[in-house]
One Martini backbone bead per residue (centre of mass of N, CA, C, O) as a GRO file, in nm:
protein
  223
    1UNK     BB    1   8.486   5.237  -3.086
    2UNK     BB    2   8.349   5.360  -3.347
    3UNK     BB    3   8.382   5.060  -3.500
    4UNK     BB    4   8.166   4.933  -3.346
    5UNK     BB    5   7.977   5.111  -3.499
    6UNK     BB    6   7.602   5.113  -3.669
    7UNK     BB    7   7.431   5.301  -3.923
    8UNK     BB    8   7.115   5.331  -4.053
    9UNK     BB    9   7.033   5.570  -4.263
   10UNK     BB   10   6.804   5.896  -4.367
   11UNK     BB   11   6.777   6.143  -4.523
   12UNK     BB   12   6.566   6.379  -4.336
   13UNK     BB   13   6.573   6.225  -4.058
   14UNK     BB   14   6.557   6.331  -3.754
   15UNK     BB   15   6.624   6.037  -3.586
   16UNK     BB   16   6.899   6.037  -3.758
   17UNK     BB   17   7.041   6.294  -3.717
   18UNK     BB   18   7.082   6.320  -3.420
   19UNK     BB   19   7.255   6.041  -3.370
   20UNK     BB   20   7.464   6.205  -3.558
   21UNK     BB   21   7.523   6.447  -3.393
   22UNK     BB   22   7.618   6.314  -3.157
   23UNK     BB   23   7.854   6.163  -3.276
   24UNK     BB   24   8.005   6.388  -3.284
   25UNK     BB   25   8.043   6.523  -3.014
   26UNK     BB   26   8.149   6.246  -2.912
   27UNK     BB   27   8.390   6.178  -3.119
   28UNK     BB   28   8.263   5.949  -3.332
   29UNK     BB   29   8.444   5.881  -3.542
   30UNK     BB   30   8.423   5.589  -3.785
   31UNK     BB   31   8.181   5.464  -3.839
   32UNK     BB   32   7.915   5.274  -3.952
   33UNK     BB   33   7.793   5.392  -4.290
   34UNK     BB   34   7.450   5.369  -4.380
   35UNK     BB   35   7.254   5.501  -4.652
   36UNK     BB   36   6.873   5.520  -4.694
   37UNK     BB   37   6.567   5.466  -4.851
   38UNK     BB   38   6.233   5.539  -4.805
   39UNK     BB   39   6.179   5.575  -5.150
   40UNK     BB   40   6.252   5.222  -5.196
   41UNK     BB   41   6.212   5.044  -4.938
   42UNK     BB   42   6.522   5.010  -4.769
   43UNK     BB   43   6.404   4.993  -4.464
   44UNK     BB   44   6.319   4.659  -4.516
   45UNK     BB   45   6.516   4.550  -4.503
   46UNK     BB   46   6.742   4.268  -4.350
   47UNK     BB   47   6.932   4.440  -4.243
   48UNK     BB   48   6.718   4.614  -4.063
   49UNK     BB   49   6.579   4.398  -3.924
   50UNK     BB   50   6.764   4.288  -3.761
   51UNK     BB   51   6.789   4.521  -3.583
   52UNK     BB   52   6.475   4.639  -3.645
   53UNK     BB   53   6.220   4.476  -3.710
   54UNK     BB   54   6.001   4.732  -3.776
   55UNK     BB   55   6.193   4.880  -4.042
   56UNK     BB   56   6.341   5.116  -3.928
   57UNK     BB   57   6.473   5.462  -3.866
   58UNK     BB   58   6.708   5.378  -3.707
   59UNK     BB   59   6.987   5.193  -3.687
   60UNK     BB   60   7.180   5.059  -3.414
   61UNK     BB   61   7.500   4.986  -3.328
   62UNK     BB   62   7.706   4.834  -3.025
   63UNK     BB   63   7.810   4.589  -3.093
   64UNK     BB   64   7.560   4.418  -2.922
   65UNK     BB   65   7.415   4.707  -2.899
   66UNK     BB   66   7.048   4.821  -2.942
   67UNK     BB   67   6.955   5.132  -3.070
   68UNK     BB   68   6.614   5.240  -3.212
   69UNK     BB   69   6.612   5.499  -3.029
   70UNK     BB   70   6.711   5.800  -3.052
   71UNK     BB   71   6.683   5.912  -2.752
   72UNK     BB   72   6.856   5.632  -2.619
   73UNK     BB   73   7.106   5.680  -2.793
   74UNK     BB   74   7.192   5.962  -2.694
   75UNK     BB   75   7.198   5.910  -2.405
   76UNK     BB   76   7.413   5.635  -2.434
   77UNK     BB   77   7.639   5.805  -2.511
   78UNK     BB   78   7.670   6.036  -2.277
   79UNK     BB   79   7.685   5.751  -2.072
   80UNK     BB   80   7.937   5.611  -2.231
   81UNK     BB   81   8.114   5.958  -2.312
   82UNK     BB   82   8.151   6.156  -2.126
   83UNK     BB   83   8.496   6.205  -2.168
   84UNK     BB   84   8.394   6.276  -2.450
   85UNK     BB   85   8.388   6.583  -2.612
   86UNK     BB   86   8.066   6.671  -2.539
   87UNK     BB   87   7.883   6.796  -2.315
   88UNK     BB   88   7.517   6.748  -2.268
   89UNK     BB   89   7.442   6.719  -1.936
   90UNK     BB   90   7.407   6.944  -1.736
   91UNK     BB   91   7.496   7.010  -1.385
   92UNK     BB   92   7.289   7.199  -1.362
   93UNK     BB   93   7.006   7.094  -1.228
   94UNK     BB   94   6.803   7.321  -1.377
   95UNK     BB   95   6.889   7.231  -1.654
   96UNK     BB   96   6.860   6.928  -1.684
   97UNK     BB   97   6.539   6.994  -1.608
   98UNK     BB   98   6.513   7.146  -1.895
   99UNK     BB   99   6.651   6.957  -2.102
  100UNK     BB  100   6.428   6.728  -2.066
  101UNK     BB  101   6.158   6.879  -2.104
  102UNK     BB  102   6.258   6.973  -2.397
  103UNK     BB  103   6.317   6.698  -2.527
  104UNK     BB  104   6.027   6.556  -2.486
  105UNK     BB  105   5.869   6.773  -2.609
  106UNK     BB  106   5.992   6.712  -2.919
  107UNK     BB  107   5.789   6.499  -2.973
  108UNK     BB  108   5.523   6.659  -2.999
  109UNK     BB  109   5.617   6.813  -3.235
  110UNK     BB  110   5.655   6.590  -3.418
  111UNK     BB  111   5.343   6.502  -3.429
  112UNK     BB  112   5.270   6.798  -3.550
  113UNK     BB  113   5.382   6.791  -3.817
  114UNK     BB  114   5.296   6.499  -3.906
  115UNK     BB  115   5.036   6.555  -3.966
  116UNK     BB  116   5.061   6.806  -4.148
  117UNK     BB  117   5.275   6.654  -4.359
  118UNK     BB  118   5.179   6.372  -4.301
  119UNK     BB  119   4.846   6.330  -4.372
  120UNK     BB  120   4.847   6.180  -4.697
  121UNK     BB  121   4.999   5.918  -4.613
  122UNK     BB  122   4.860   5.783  -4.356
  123UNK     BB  123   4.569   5.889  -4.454
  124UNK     BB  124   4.284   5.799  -4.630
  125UNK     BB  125   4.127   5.947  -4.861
  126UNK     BB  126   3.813   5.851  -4.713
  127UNK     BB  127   3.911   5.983  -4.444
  128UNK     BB  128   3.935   6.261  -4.529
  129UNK     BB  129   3.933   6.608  -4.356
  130UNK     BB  130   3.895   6.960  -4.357
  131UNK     BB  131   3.902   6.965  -4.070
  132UNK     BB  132   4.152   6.795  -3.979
  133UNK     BB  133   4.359   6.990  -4.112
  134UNK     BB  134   4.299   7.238  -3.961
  135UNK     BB  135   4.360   7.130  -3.630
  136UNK     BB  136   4.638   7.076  -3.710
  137UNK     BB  137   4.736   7.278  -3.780
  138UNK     BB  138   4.669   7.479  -3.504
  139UNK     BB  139   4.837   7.292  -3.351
  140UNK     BB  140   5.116   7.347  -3.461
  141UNK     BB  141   5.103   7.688  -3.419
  142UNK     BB  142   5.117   7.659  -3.128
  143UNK     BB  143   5.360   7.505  -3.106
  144UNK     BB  144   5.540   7.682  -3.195
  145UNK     BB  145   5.502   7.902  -3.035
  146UNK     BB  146   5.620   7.795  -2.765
  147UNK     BB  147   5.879   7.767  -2.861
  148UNK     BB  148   5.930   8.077  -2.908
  149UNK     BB  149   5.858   8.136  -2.600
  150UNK     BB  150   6.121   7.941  -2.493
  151UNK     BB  151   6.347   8.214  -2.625
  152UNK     BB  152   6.251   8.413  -2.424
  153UNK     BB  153   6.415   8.273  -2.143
  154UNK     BB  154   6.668   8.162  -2.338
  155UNK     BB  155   6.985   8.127  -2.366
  156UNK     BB  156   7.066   8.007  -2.686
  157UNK     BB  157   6.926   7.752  -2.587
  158UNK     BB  158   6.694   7.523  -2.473
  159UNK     BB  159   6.875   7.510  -2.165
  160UNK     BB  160   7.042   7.796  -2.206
  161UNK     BB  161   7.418   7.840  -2.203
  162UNK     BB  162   7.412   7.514  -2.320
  163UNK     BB  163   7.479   7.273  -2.505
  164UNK     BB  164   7.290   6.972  -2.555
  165UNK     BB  165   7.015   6.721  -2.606
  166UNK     BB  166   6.779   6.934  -2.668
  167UNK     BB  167   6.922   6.998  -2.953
  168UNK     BB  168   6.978   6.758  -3.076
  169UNK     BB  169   6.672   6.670  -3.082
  170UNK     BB  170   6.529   6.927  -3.194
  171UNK     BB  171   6.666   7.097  -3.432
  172UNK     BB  172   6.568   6.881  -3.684
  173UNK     BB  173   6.292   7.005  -3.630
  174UNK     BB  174   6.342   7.326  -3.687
  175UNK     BB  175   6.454   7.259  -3.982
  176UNK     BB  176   6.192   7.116  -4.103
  177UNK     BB  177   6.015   7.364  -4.076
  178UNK     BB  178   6.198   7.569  -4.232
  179UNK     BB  179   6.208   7.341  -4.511
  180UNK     BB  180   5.863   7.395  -4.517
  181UNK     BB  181   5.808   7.714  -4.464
  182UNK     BB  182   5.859   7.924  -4.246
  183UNK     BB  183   5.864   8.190  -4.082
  184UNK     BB  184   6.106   8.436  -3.995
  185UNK     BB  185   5.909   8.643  -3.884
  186UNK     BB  186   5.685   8.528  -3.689
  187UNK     BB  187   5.979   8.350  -3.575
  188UNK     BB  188   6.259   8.461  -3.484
  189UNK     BB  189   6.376   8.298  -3.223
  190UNK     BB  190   6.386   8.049  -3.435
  191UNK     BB  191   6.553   8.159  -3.622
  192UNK     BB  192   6.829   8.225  -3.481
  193UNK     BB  193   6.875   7.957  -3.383
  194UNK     BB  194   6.907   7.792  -3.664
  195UNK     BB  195   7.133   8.030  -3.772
  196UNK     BB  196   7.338   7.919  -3.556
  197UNK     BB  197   7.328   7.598  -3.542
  198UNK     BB  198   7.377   7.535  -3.877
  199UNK     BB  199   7.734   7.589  -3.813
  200UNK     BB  200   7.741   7.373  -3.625
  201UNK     BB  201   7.983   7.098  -3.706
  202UNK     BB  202   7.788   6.870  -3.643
  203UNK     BB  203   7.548   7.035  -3.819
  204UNK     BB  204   7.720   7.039  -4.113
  205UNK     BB  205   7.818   6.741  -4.149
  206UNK     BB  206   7.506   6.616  -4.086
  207UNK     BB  207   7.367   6.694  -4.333
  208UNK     BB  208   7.168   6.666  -4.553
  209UNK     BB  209   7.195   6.585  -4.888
  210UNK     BB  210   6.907   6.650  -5.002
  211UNK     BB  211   6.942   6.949  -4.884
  212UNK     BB  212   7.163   7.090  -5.079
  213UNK     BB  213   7.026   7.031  -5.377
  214UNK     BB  214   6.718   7.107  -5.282
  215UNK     BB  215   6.433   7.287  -5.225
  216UNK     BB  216   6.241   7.375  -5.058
  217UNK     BB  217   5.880   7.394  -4.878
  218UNK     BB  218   5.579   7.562  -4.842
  219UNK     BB  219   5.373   7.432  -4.590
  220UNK     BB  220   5.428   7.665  -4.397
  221UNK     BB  221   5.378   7.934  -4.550
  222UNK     BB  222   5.127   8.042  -4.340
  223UNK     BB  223   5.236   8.039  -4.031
   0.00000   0.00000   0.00000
């Protein structure tokens, strides 16, 4: 099964390590694996455009079937691989409508992270002011103290007493805001979190490889 799919992906992009995680948990190892750059600007090339149209990462198939939104893969595996590895979308009914809607609040999380983190990337020079910066920086702050305190009525997981999808979807980015120096006094419960998650075998092995030898950074000790 597993030989019928191939991922090209970027180490360190949330997007691509969730379904990355996903097809561990349902032991579908021994896909096709390759690992591309964007600072090479290697997301453009043709095998990925030919996948992706966008030029965009991830880029997956199965067989015929292309799925370049990493929560439509990582729930298509779900779908198609129910009783193969671990169980991703609890039975009970209370839970899985908090792993959804955790999971799909997720994307919100990524968009403040992405103004704060890629702001000079994205704004041109002359068109930057530091009041969107604030703006932006205030926004994310919000965002997570959010996301601190709905750790304080659930868990260990983002959905309950169950590892799910909300945890696939969202862990990649609560790694990203740790590994951009986000306080671990600040945030206790979201530290706790990513602390215990981050030996779970399944993000252990597609832990990003450019994140095991090179430092984090400081963007968010401020937070």
């Amino acid at each position: 099964m597993a030989k019928d799919m191939t991922l090209l992906w970027a180490a360190g992009s949330p997007s691509c390590w969730r379904v990355m995680i996903a097809l561990e948990e349902k032991n579908l190892q021994g896909y096709k694996s390759k690992q591309l750059s964007f600072e090479k600007g290697e997301h453009k090339l043709k095998e990925v455009t030919d996948i992706n149209p966008r030029g965009q990462l991830p880029a997956f198939k199965h067989g015929n079937i292309v799925l370049n939104e990493s929560y439509g893969a990582c729930l298509y595996l779900e779908d198609q691989f129910k009783s193969q590895g671990n169980k991703l979308i609890p039975d009970n009914k209370a839970e899985s409508a908090l792993m959804y809607q955790r999971m799909f609040e997720g994307l919100t999380l990524f968009q403040k992270i992405a103004q704060v983190l890629f702001y000079n990337l994205f704004v041109p020079e002359n068109e930057r002011h530091d009041s969107a910066v604030k703006r932006n920086k205030d926004g994310l702050k919000a965002e997570v103290k959010l996301w601190e305190g709905y750790l304080q009525g659930t868990g260990p997981y983002l959905a309950g007493k169950n590892f799910s999808l909300a945890d696939v979807s969202v862990f990649p980015l609560i790694a990203l805001v740790f590994r951009f120096g986000l306080s671990v006094e600040h945030y206790p419960k979201l530290a706790a979190y990513y602390n215990t998650l981050k030996d779970r075998p399944s993000i252990k092995t597609t832990w990003p490889p450019n994140w095991k030898d090179t430092p984090g950074q400081d963007a968010l000790k401020d937070f």
